[in-house]
Coordinates of C-alpha atoms in Angstrom, one line a residue:
M36 CA 118.0 71.3 115.2
G37 CA 114.4 72.6 115.3
K38 CA 111.5 72.5 112.9
Y39 CA 112.7 75.7 111.2
A40 CA 116.4 74.8 110.8
D41 CA 116.3 75.1 107.0
L42 CA 114.6 78.4 107.1
A43 CA 117.1 79.6 109.7
T44 CA 120.0 78.6 107.5
F45 CA 118.4 80.4 104.5
I46 CA 117.9 83.6 106.5
I47 CA 121.5 83.6 107.9
D48 CA 122.9 83.0 104.4
N49 CA 120.8 85.8 102.9
V50 CA 121.5 88.5 105.5
G51 CA 125.2 88.2 104.6
G52 CA 126.2 85.2 106.7
K53 CA 127.2 84.9 110.4
E54 CA 130.1 87.3 110.1
N55 CA 127.7 90.1 108.9
I56 CA 125.5 89.8 112.0
N57 CA 126.2 92.1 115.0
S58 CA 123.1 91.1 117.0
L59 CA 119.7 89.6 116.8
T60 CA 116.5 90.1 118.8
H61 CA 112.8 89.4 117.9
C62 CA 109.4 90.8 118.7
I63 CA 106.0 89.3 118.2
T64 CA 106.4 88.7 114.4
R65 CA 109.9 89.9 113.3
L66 CA 113.5 88.9 113.5
R67 CA 115.4 92.1 114.1
F68 CA 119.0 92.0 112.9
K69 CA 121.8 94.5 113.5
L70 CA 124.0 94.0 110.4
K71 CA 127.5 95.2 109.8
D72 CA 126.7 95.9 106.2
E73 CA 123.0 95.9 105.0
S74 CA 124.1 95.9 101.4
K75 CA 125.3 92.3 101.7
A76 CA 121.7 91.2 102.5
N77 CA 119.7 89.7 99.6
D78 CA 116.3 91.5 100.0
E79 CA 114.6 89.8 97.0
A80 CA 115.6 86.3 98.0
L81 CA 114.3 86.8 101.5
K82 CA 111.0 88.3 100.3
N83 CA 110.5 85.5 97.8
N84 CA 110.8 82.8 100.4
D85 CA 107.4 81.3 101.4
G86 CA 108.4 81.2 105.0
I87 CA 109.0 85.0 105.1
V88 CA 106.3 87.7 104.9
T89 CA 108.6 90.6 103.9
V90 CA 111.7 92.5 104.8
M91 CA 111.8 96.0 106.5
K92 CA 114.6 98.4 107.3
S93 CA 113.9 100.8 110.1
G94 CA 115.7 102.4 113.1
G95 CA 119.0 100.8 112.1
Q96 CA 117.5 97.3 112.1
Y97 CA 117.2 94.8 109.3
Q98 CA 113.8 93.3 110.0
V99 CA 112.7 89.9 108.6
V100 CA 109.0 89.6 109.1
I101 CA 108.1 85.9 109.9
G102 CA 104.7 85.8 111.6
N103 CA 103.4 84.4 114.9
H104 CA 105.9 81.5 115.0
V105 CA 108.9 83.9 115.0
P106 CA 110.1 82.7 118.5
R107 CA 110.7 79.2 117.2
V108 CA 112.5 80.5 114.1
Y109 CA 114.6 82.8 116.3
E110 CA 115.6 79.8 118.4
D111 CA 116.8 77.9 115.4
V112 CA 118.7 81.0 114.0
M113 CA 120.4 81.6 117.4
E114 CA 121.4 77.9 117.6
Q115 CA 123.1 78.1 114.2
L116 CA 124.7 81.4 115.1
D117 CA 126.1 79.9 118.2
F118 CA 126.7 83.1 120.1
D119 CA 125.4 84.8 123.2
E120 CA 123.3 87.7 122.0
N121 CA 124.4 89.8 125.0
A122 CA 128.1 89.4 124.1
V123 CA 127.8 90.5 120.4
S124 CA 128.9 93.9 119.3
D125 CA 126.1 96.4 118.9
T126 CA 127.2 99.8 117.7
N127 CA 125.1 102.9 117.2
E128 CA 127.8 105.0 115.7
D129 CA 126.1 105.3 112.3
K130 CA 122.7 106.3 113.6
N131 CA 121.2 109.7 114.3
I132 CA 119.8 110.5 117.8
F133 CA 116.2 109.7 116.9
D134 CA 117.1 106.3 115.4
R135 CA 119.1 105.5 118.5
F136 CA 116.2 106.4 120.7
I137 CA 113.7 104.2 118.8
D138 CA 116.2 101.4 118.7
L139 CA 116.7 101.6 122.5
M140 CA 112.9 101.7 123.2
S141 CA 112.3 98.7 120.9
A142 CA 115.2 96.8 122.4
V143 CA 113.9 97.3 125.9
F144 CA 110.2 96.7 125.3
Q145 CA 110.3 93.9 122.7
P146 CA 111.4 91.2 125.1
I147 CA 108.9 92.1 127.8
L148 CA 105.9 92.8 125.6
G149 CA 104.5 89.3 125.8
V150 CA 104.6 89.2 129.6
L151 CA 103.2 92.8 129.7
A152 CA 100.2 91.7 127.6
A153 CA 99.7 88.5 129.6
S154 CA 99.7 90.4 132.9
G155 CA 97.2 92.9 131.6
I156 CA 94.9 90.0 130.5
L157 CA 95.1 88.4 133.9
K158 CA 94.1 91.7 135.6
G159 CA 91.4 92.2 133.0
L160 CA 89.9 88.7 133.6
A161 CA 89.9 89.3 137.3
A162 CA 87.9 92.5 136.7
L163 CA 85.6 90.8 134.2
F164 CA 84.8 87.9 136.5
A165 CA 84.2 90.3 139.4
A166 CA 81.7 92.1 137.3
L167 CA 79.9 89.0 136.1
I168 CA 80.0 86.7 139.1
P169 CA 78.4 87.9 142.4
G170 CA 80.8 87.6 145.4
F171 CA 83.8 86.7 143.2
K172 CA 85.7 89.9 144.2
D173 CA 85.6 88.7 147.9
G174 CA 87.3 85.4 147.2
G175 CA 90.8 84.1 147.1
T176 CA 90.7 83.4 143.3
Y177 CA 90.2 87.1 142.6
L178 CA 93.0 88.0 144.9
F179 CA 95.4 85.5 143.2
L180 CA 94.5 86.7 139.7
V181 CA 95.1 90.4 140.7
A182 CA 98.3 89.6 142.5
I183 CA 99.7 87.6 139.5
G184 CA 98.7 90.4 137.1
D185 CA 99.9 93.2 139.3
T186 CA 103.3 91.7 140.0
F187 CA 104.7 92.7 136.6
F188 CA 103.5 96.3 136.8
N189 CA 104.4 96.9 140.4
F190 CA 107.9 95.8 139.9
L191 CA 108.3 97.2 136.4
P192 CA 111.5 99.1 137.2
I193 CA 113.2 95.8 138.0
V194 CA 111.9 94.2 134.7
V195 CA 112.9 97.3 132.7
A196 CA 116.3 97.4 134.3
Y197 CA 117.0 93.7 133.4
S198 CA 115.8 94.2 129.8
T199 CA 117.9 97.4 129.5
S200 CA 121.0 95.6 130.8
K201 CA 121.0 93.4 127.7
K202 CA 121.1 96.5 125.5
F203 CA 123.9 98.2 127.5
K204 CA 125.8 95.0 128.4
L205 CA 125.5 95.6 132.1
N206 CA 125.8 92.8 134.6
P207 CA 122.1 91.7 134.8
I208 CA 122.3 91.0 138.6
V209 CA 123.5 94.5 139.1
A210 CA 120.8 95.8 136.9
I211 CA 118.1 94.0 138.9
T212 CA 119.5 95.4 142.1
L213 CA 119.4 98.9 140.6
G214 CA 115.7 98.5 139.6
A215 CA 115.0 97.1 143.1
G216 CA 116.9 100.0 144.6
L217 CA 114.6 102.5 143.0
M218 CA 111.7 100.7 144.8
Y219 CA 113.3 100.4 148.2
P220 CA 110.5 101.3 150.6
T221 CA 112.1 103.9 152.8
I222 CA 113.3 105.8 149.7
Q223 CA 109.8 106.2 148.4
L224 CA 107.8 109.1 149.6
S225 CA 104.5 107.2 149.3
A226 CA 105.9 104.3 151.4
L227 CA 107.1 106.7 154.1
K228 CA 103.8 108.4 154.4
E229 CA 101.8 105.1 154.4
A230 CA 104.2 103.6 157.0
G231 CA 104.0 106.6 159.3
A232 CA 107.8 106.7 159.4
M233 CA 108.1 110.5 158.7
G234 CA 109.0 111.1 162.4
T235 CA 112.1 108.9 162.1
I236 CA 113.5 110.9 159.2
P237 CA 115.1 114.4 159.8
V238 CA 113.0 117.0 158.0
I239 CA 114.9 119.9 156.4
G240 CA 112.5 122.4 154.9
D241 CA 110.5 120.7 152.2
Y242 CA 113.0 117.8 152.1
Y243 CA 112.9 114.6 154.1
S244 CA 116.6 113.7 154.3
K245 CA 120.1 114.6 153.2
F246 CA 123.0 112.6 151.6
L247 CA 126.4 114.0 152.5
G248 CA 124.7 117.4 153.1
I249 CA 122.8 117.2 149.7
P250 CA 119.0 117.3 150.3
F251 CA 116.8 115.1 148.3
V252 CA 113.1 114.2 148.1
P253 CA 112.3 110.5 148.2
A254 CA 110.0 109.6 145.3
N255 CA 107.8 106.7 144.2
Y256 CA 109.2 104.9 141.2
T257 CA 106.8 101.9 141.4
G258 CA 105.5 101.0 137.9
S259 CA 107.8 103.6 136.3
V260 CA 109.9 103.0 133.1
V261 CA 112.3 105.8 132.2
P262 CA 114.2 106.2 135.5
A263 CA 115.2 102.6 135.5
L264 CA 116.2 102.7 131.9
A265 CA 118.3 105.8 132.3
L266 CA 119.9 104.5 135.5
V267 CA 121.0 101.2 133.8
A268 CA 122.5 103.2 130.9
F269 CA 124.5 105.3 133.4
A270 CA 125.5 102.3 135.4
S271 CA 126.9 100.6 132.3
I272 CA 129.3 103.5 131.9
V273 CA 130.3 103.3 135.6
E274 CA 130.9 99.5 135.4
K275 CA 133.1 99.9 132.3
K276 CA 135.2 102.6 134.0
A277 CA 135.5 100.4 137.1
K278 CA 136.7 97.5 135.1
D279 CA 139.4 99.7 133.5
I280 CA 140.6 100.9 136.9
I281 CA 140.2 98.0 139.4
P282 CA 142.8 95.2 139.2
N283 CA 141.4 91.9 137.9
V284 CA 141.9 90.1 141.2
F285 CA 139.5 92.5 143.0
Q286 CA 136.9 93.0 140.2
G287 CA 134.5 90.2 141.4
F288 CA 133.2 92.3 144.2
F289 CA 134.7 95.8 143.9
V290 CA 133.2 96.4 140.4
P291 CA 129.6 95.8 141.6
F292 CA 130.4 97.6 144.8
F293 CA 131.4 100.9 143.1
T294 CA 128.7 100.4 140.4
L295 CA 125.9 100.2 142.9
L296 CA 127.3 102.9 145.2
I297 CA 127.9 105.5 142.5
S298 CA 124.9 104.6 140.3
L299 CA 122.2 104.4 142.9
T300 CA 123.4 107.5 144.7
F301 CA 123.4 109.5 141.4
G302 CA 120.1 107.8 140.6
Y303 CA 118.4 109.0 143.8
L304 CA 119.8 112.5 143.6
V305 CA 119.8 113.3 139.9
I306 CA 118.6 110.6 137.4
G307 CA 115.4 109.7 139.1
P308 CA 114.1 113.2 139.6
V309 CA 115.3 114.5 136.2
M310 CA 113.9 111.5 134.3
S311 CA 110.6 111.8 136.2
L312 CA 110.4 115.5 135.3
L313 CA 111.1 114.9 131.6
T314 CA 108.5 112.1 131.5
N315 CA 106.0 114.3 133.2
L316 CA 106.6 117.1 130.7
L317 CA 106.1 114.7 127.7
M318 CA 103.0 113.3 129.4
G319 CA 101.8 116.8 130.0
F320 CA 102.3 117.6 126.3
F321 CA 100.1 114.7 125.3
E322 CA 97.5 115.4 127.9
T323 CA 97.4 119.1 126.8
M324 CA 96.7 117.9 123.2
I325 CA 93.9 115.7 124.5
A326 CA 92.5 118.6 126.6
F327 CA 92.6 120.9 123.5
S328 CA 90.7 118.4 121.3
P329 CA 90.3 114.8 122.3
V330 CA 88.5 114.1 119.0
V331 CA 91.4 115.4 116.9
F332 CA 93.9 113.5 119.1
G333 CA 92.0 110.3 118.8
A334 CA 91.6 110.7 115.1
L335 CA 95.4 111.3 114.6
M336 CA 96.4 108.5 116.9
G337 CA 94.0 106.0 115.4
F338 CA 94.8 107.0 111.8
F339 CA 98.6 106.9 112.1
W340 CA 99.1 104.1 114.6
Q341 CA 99.7 101.4 112.0
V342 CA 102.2 103.6 110.3
L343 CA 104.0 104.1 113.6
V344 CA 104.0 100.3 114.1
I345 CA 105.6 99.7 110.6
F346 CA 108.5 102.0 111.4
G347 CA 108.8 101.1 115.1
L348 CA 107.9 104.6 116.2
H349 CA 105.2 103.4 118.5
W350 CA 107.9 102.5 121.0
A351 CA 108.3 106.2 121.6
I352 CA 104.7 106.6 122.8
I353 CA 104.3 103.4 124.8
P354 CA 106.5 104.6 127.8
I355 CA 104.5 107.8 128.0
G356 CA 101.3 105.9 128.2
I357 CA 102.8 103.7 130.9
A358 CA 104.0 106.8 132.8
A359 CA 100.5 108.4 132.6
F360 CA 98.9 105.2 134.0
Q361 CA 101.5 105.0 136.8
A362 CA 101.0 108.7 137.7
N363 CA 97.2 108.8 137.5
G364 CA 96.0 105.2 137.8
F365 CA 94.3 105.6 134.4
D366 CA 95.3 106.9 131.0
R367 CA 93.8 108.4 127.8
I368 CA 96.9 108.6 125.7
M369 CA 96.7 104.9 124.7
V370 CA 93.0 104.7 124.1
A371 CA 92.6 105.2 120.3
N372 CA 95.3 102.7 119.4
A373 CA 92.8 99.9 120.5
Y374 CA 91.0 100.1 117.2
P375 CA 93.4 100.2 114.2
S376 CA 94.1 96.5 114.4
F377 CA 90.4 95.7 114.0
A378 CA 90.1 98.1 111.0
Q379 CA 93.1 96.3 109.5
T380 CA 91.5 92.9 110.2
G381 CA 88.2 94.0 108.6
A382 CA 90.1 95.0 105.4
L383 CA 91.8 91.6 105.3
I384 CA 88.4 89.8 105.7
A385 CA 87.1 91.7 102.7
M386 CA 90.2 90.9 100.7
Y387 CA 89.8 87.2 101.6
L388 CA 86.2 87.2 100.3
K389 CA 87.2 88.9 97.0
M390 CA 90.5 87.1 96.3
R391 CA 90.5 84.2 93.8
D392 CA 94.0 82.9 94.6
K393 CA 93.5 79.9 96.8
N394 CA 97.0 80.0 98.2
K395 CA 96.7 83.6 99.3
K396 CA 93.2 82.9 100.8
A397 CA 94.7 80.1 102.8
L398 CA 97.5 82.4 104.1
A399 CA 94.9 85.1 105.0
V400 CA 93.0 82.9 107.5
P401 CA 95.8 82.8 110.2
A402 CA 96.5 86.5 109.5
I403 CA 92.9 87.3 110.3
I404 CA 93.0 85.3 113.5
S405 CA 96.2 87.0 114.6
G406 CA 94.6 90.4 113.9
I407 CA 91.7 89.6 116.2
F408 CA 94.3 89.2 119.0
G409 CA 96.1 92.4 118.1
I410 CA 99.0 91.1 115.9
T411 CA 98.6 92.7 112.5
E412 CA 102.0 92.4 110.9
P413 CA 101.1 89.3 108.8
S414 CA 98.1 91.2 107.5
I415 CA 100.0 94.5 106.9
Y416 CA 103.0 93.1 105.1
G417 CA 101.4 90.1 103.5
F418 CA 98.2 91.6 102.2
T419 CA 97.1 95.2 102.8
L420 CA 100.3 97.2 102.4
P421 CA 101.3 95.7 99.1
E422 CA 97.8 96.5 97.7
K423 CA 98.0 100.0 99.3
K424 CA 94.2 100.8 99.2
P425 CA 93.1 98.3 101.8
F426 CA 95.9 99.6 104.1
Y427 CA 94.6 103.2 103.6
Y428 CA 91.1 102.1 104.3
S429 CA 92.2 100.5 107.5
M430 CA 93.9 103.8 108.5
I431 CA 90.6 105.6 107.9
G432 CA 88.7 103.1 110.0
G433 CA 91.2 103.4 112.9
G434 CA 91.1 107.2 112.6
I435 CA 87.2 107.4 112.7
I436 CA 86.8 105.1 115.6
G437 CA 89.8 106.6 117.4
A438 CA 88.0 110.0 117.3
V439 CA 84.7 108.4 118.4
S440 CA 86.3 106.6 121.3
M441 CA 87.8 109.9 122.6
L442 CA 84.6 111.7 122.0
L443 CA 82.8 109.2 124.2
G444 CA 85.4 109.8 126.9
Q445 CA 86.9 106.3 126.9
T446 CA 89.8 105.8 129.4
R447 CA 92.3 103.1 130.0
Y448 CA 92.0 101.5 133.4
N449 CA 94.3 98.5 132.9
Q450 CA 97.6 98.0 131.1
G451 CA 98.5 95.1 128.8
G452 CA 96.3 93.0 126.7
L453 CA 96.1 93.2 122.9
G454 CA 93.4 92.9 120.3
I455 CA 90.1 91.7 121.7
F456 CA 91.5 91.7 125.2
Y457 CA 92.0 95.4 125.0
A458 CA 88.2 95.8 125.6
I459 CA 88.8 95.0 129.3
N460 CA 91.5 97.7 129.5
L461 CA 88.9 100.3 128.7
S462 CA 86.4 99.2 131.3
N463 CA 86.2 100.9 134.7
P464 CA 86.4 98.2 137.4
N465 CA 84.8 100.6 139.9
G466 CA 82.1 101.8 137.5
D467 CA 79.8 100.2 135.0
F468 CA 82.2 97.5 133.9
K469 CA 79.7 95.6 131.7
A470 CA 78.5 98.7 129.8
D471 CA 82.1 99.9 129.2
T472 CA 83.1 96.5 127.8
I473 CA 80.1 96.3 125.6
K474 CA 80.8 99.8 124.3
T475 CA 84.4 99.0 123.5
L476 CA 83.4 95.7 121.7
I477 CA 80.8 97.7 119.6
L478 CA 83.5 100.2 118.6
M479 CA 85.9 97.3 117.7
L480 CA 83.1 95.9 115.6
L481 CA 82.5 99.2 113.9
A482 CA 86.2 99.6 113.1
T483 CA 86.2 96.2 111.6
L484 CA 83.1 97.1 109.5
I485 CA 84.6 100.3 108.2
G486 CA 87.8 98.5 107.1
F487 CA 85.7 95.7 105.6
L488 CA 83.1 97.9 103.8
L489 CA 85.6 100.3 102.3
T490 CA 87.8 97.5 101.0
Y491 CA 84.9 95.3 99.8
F492 CA 83.3 98.0 97.7
F493 CA 86.3 100.1 96.6
W494 CA 89.2 97.6 96.2
K495 CA 89.5 95.0 93.4
P496 CA 91.9 92.0 93.3
K497 CA 94.8 92.3 90.9
E498 CA 93.5 89.8 88.5
E499 CA 90.1 91.6 88.3
R500 CA 91.9 95.0 87.8
K501 CA 94.0 93.5 85.0
S502 CA 91.0 92.3 83.1
E503 CA 89.2 95.6 83.4
D504 CA 92.4 97.5 82.5
N505 CA 92.9 95.5 79.3
T506 CA 89.3 96.4 78.3
N507 CA 89.8 100.0 79.1
I508 CA 93.2 100.2 77.4
N509 CA 91.7 98.9 74.2
K510 CA 88.9 101.4 74.4
A511 CA 91.1 104.3 75.4
A512 CA 93.7 103.5 72.7
K513 CA 91.1 104.4 70.1
D514 CA 90.7 107.9 71.6
V515 CA 93.8 110.0 70.8
N516 CA 92.8 112.6 73.4
K517 CA 93.3 110.0 76.2
V518 CA 96.9 109.1 75.2
E519 CA 100.0 111.0 76.4
I520 CA 103.3 110.6 74.6
V521 CA 106.6 110.9 76.5
T522 CA 109.5 111.6 74.2
A523 CA 113.2 110.9 74.6
P524 CA 115.1 113.6 76.5
V525 CA 118.4 112.9 74.7
N526 CA 119.9 110.9 71.9
G527 CA 120.8 107.4 72.9
K528 CA 119.8 103.7 73.3
L529 CA 116.8 102.6 75.3
V530 CA 117.1 99.7 77.8
K531 CA 114.7 98.0 80.1
L532 CA 114.5 99.3 83.7
S533 CA 114.8 95.7 84.8
D534 CA 118.3 95.6 83.2
I535 CA 119.9 98.4 85.1
E536 CA 121.8 98.1 88.3
D537 CA 119.8 100.3 90.6
D538 CA 117.4 98.2 92.7
A539 CA 115.0 101.1 93.4
F540 CA 114.4 101.8 89.7
K541 CA 114.6 98.2 88.4
S542 CA 112.0 97.0 90.9
G543 CA 109.5 99.5 89.6
V544 CA 108.8 100.8 93.0
L545 CA 109.4 104.4 91.8
G546 CA 107.2 103.9 88.8
N547 CA 107.1 102.3 85.3
G548 CA 109.3 103.6 82.5
V549 CA 112.5 103.0 80.6
A550 CA 116.2 103.9 80.8
I551 CA 118.4 105.5 78.2
I552 CA 122.1 105.4 77.7
P553 CA 122.8 109.0 76.6
E554 CA 125.0 109.9 73.7
D555 CA 124.7 113.7 73.8
R556 CA 125.3 116.3 76.6
T557 CA 122.1 118.2 76.1
F558 CA 118.9 116.9 77.7
V559 CA 115.5 118.3 76.6
S560 CA 112.0 118.2 78.1
P561 CA 110.1 115.0 77.2
V562 CA 106.7 116.6 77.8
T563 CA 105.0 120.0 77.8
G564 CA 104.4 121.0 81.4
T565 CA 106.0 122.5 84.5
I566 CA 109.4 121.8 86.2
T567 CA 108.2 120.6 89.6
T568 CA 111.4 119.4 91.1
L569 CA 115.1 120.3 90.5
F570 CA 117.3 118.5 92.9
N571 CA 120.0 120.7 94.5
T572 CA 122.7 118.5 92.9
N573 CA 121.0 119.0 89.5
H574 CA 121.3 115.3 88.6
A575 CA 117.5 114.7 88.6
I576 CA 114.6 116.7 87.3
G577 CA 110.8 116.2 87.9
I578 CA 108.4 117.5 85.3
T579 CA 104.6 117.4 85.5
S580 CA 102.9 117.5 82.1
D581 CA 99.8 119.5 81.4
S582 CA 97.7 116.4 81.6
G583 CA 99.1 115.4 85.0
V584 CA 101.8 112.9 84.0
E585 CA 104.7 113.1 86.5
V586 CA 108.0 112.3 84.8
L587 CA 111.3 111.9 86.6
I588 CA 114.6 112.1 84.7
H589 CA 117.5 110.7 86.8
V590 CA 120.7 111.2 85.0
G591 CA 123.2 108.4 85.8
M592 CA 123.5 106.0 88.7
D593 CA 124.5 107.3 92.2
T594 CA 125.3 110.7 90.6
V595 CA 124.0 112.5 93.7
N596 CA 127.5 111.7 95.0
A597 CA 128.9 113.9 92.2
E598 CA 127.5 116.8 94.2
G599 CA 126.6 118.8 91.1
R600 CA 129.8 118.4 89.2
G601 CA 129.1 118.1 85.5
F602 CA 125.5 119.3 85.6
T603 CA 124.4 122.7 84.3
P604 CA 120.6 123.3 84.6
L605 CA 119.0 125.4 81.8
I606 CA 115.7 125.9 83.7
K607 CA 114.5 126.6 87.2
E608 CA 111.9 125.0 89.4
G609 CA 108.4 126.2 88.6
E610 CA 109.2 127.1 85.0
K611 CA 106.9 126.1 82.1
V612 CA 108.6 124.0 79.4
A613 CA 107.7 122.6 76.0
I614 CA 108.6 119.3 74.4
G615 CA 112.1 119.6 73.0
Q616 CA 113.1 122.6 75.1
P617 CA 116.7 122.2 76.5
I618 CA 116.6 121.8 80.2
L619 CA 120.0 120.4 81.3
N620 CA 123.6 120.1 80.0
V621 CA 125.6 117.1 81.3
D622 CA 129.4 116.5 81.1
L623 CA 129.1 112.8 80.4
D624 CA 132.9 112.4 80.0
L625 CA 133.4 113.9 83.5
L626 CA 130.9 111.5 85.1
K627 CA 132.4 108.5 83.4
S628 CA 135.9 109.5 84.4
E629 CA 134.8 109.6 88.1
G630 CA 133.3 106.1 87.8
F631 CA 129.6 106.9 87.4
S632 CA 127.3 105.1 85.1
T633 CA 125.4 107.5 82.8
T634 CA 122.4 105.2 82.3
T635 CA 119.4 107.4 82.8
P636 CA 116.0 106.2 84.0
I637 CA 112.9 108.0 82.8
V638 CA 110.0 106.9 85.0
I639 CA 106.4 107.9 85.5
T640 CA 106.2 108.4 89.2
N641 CA 102.4 108.4 89.4
T642 CA 102.1 105.2 87.3
D643 CA 99.2 103.9 89.4
E644 CA 97.0 106.8 88.3
F645 CA 96.8 105.7 84.7
L646 CA 95.3 102.8 82.9
D647 CA 98.7 101.8 81.5
V648 CA 102.2 102.9 80.9
L649 CA 103.7 101.4 77.8
P650 CA 107.5 101.9 77.4
L651 CA 109.5 101.1 74.3
E652 CA 112.7 99.2 74.8
N653 CA 116.0 98.2 73.1
L654 CA 115.9 100.9 70.4
D655 CA 118.2 103.7 69.3
V656 CA 116.4 107.0 69.6
K657 CA 116.8 110.6 68.9
A658 CA 115.7 113.4 71.3
E659 CA 111.9 113.9 70.9
D660 CA 111.3 110.4 69.6
E661 CA 108.4 108.6 71.3
I662 CA 109.7 106.3 74.2
I663 CA 106.6 105.9 76.5
K664 CA 102.9 105.8 75.7
I665 CA 100.5 106.5 78.6
I666 CA 96.8 105.6 78.5
L667 CA 95.2 108.3 80.7

């Protein structure tokens, strides 16, 4: 058992046990589980463990964020699970098409991301040494560094085919052969031209050869991604059908025989050309956006990149960037995303300087170091995202410098590399390499400064905010004009939000407030204001008071599943209402007979905008009695 055996046991137990796990992979900082039933996982227990940063659910994956040492935790978890990841059931039946696509992209690229980054760094170092050391480019050391770095990118279809085979449960040797088949020299148009072999191939119009009378154009798939991915997905279907048809005694060689024959033939004729066309269309869309306004594109990419990372949506963009690089030898799609990690790190440095909690300061140091090298999950989940404002400030920094980078015409000349090593990617090896590198390093520093300065001057640690809030509350309480009273919408008994069964409400993530167990069918408005939301099932109503307080009344638990039965609205969206005005009739007996709890949360959804929200609790109240006091 490894160093993290106890943590591995804890994680397995709290994701629902071994029997609840379909599959497990990991990326740079996260364990990514496919669970049979996510409701069996204990989110709070996992989040409260010191060895776990947080828990995320995205793209059909249950993600446990660990940190930089996740590979070692993964090994200990896999040892205790005692199964071969490739053999475990992995179903997508309950996901929509977009979730399946993101899940596929992440499953293919997560295992190869480390080697991709390492290869890019090797190529970048070779270019850096060539720029700094006279004569270095003419020596064998330069040749070796370039060769080692280029190997991954030149044979990327083989790497992608192997990685994809794990997702689709295809024989990995067959997958490697398929990837190599796409790169077979005499099938590639560029190889034919360079070898001067055109005279040996029968030319038919604009085509160079035929297969069973079907003309096809040889193409260059070196460094490509999507054709190999699609080819393996198709081959997995062929292999499964072949296993169903061919007798067991002949499967050892006839299954791969037919899989290779059918898949590669279809790949040469259809899959390769079609996938290349689709990739080119998507690449063209991004390049058109850049041509329309590189500044706007850079601002949007830099601003939203960290959000895309949180939800795993960046995997949809990475293949397009790789395709653009492979097609042109350079790329502008993946330029602005070089800077958000530095704005994030700058925000965390400011938090470190202002925090008083010694334990949190100690945890911030390795997160800062990780951020410098492009790994920001520990910073995001452990510090900036929970505090919200620092995360927003880092988005602003990423957006501003992303726009500047595109305005300056920065271009990516190398793939791979993360964080500080990305500077080499944006330096032209055939141009002014030193000036390009210095320019990128300056922009990285500026992104760091923006995140740092905004956070340092406009964010306050929680303990400091509480101290100021208490002072302001005492002062504001004396001024009746700065207090908003929310009244009971129905007769009943007040209970604490923390005592109800719904995790979203009890955690306070939807806002502070109180719940009421209703004793009457008629609900009235708790404030004077406007009906801003009336859900189509009529079970929840949002009201914004004239002073800006946003009140959500959610009648019952899971009553959205009642599909409107038992609810009769007495108002409509956009209507002005006064305190005590009837807004909804509810058949409580009907809801109870169908198994629904009628406990009704009343929460202030914009709680963070006020000095304090003070709910009353454990009282019997009548409609229009005070239940929440808000210090504006």
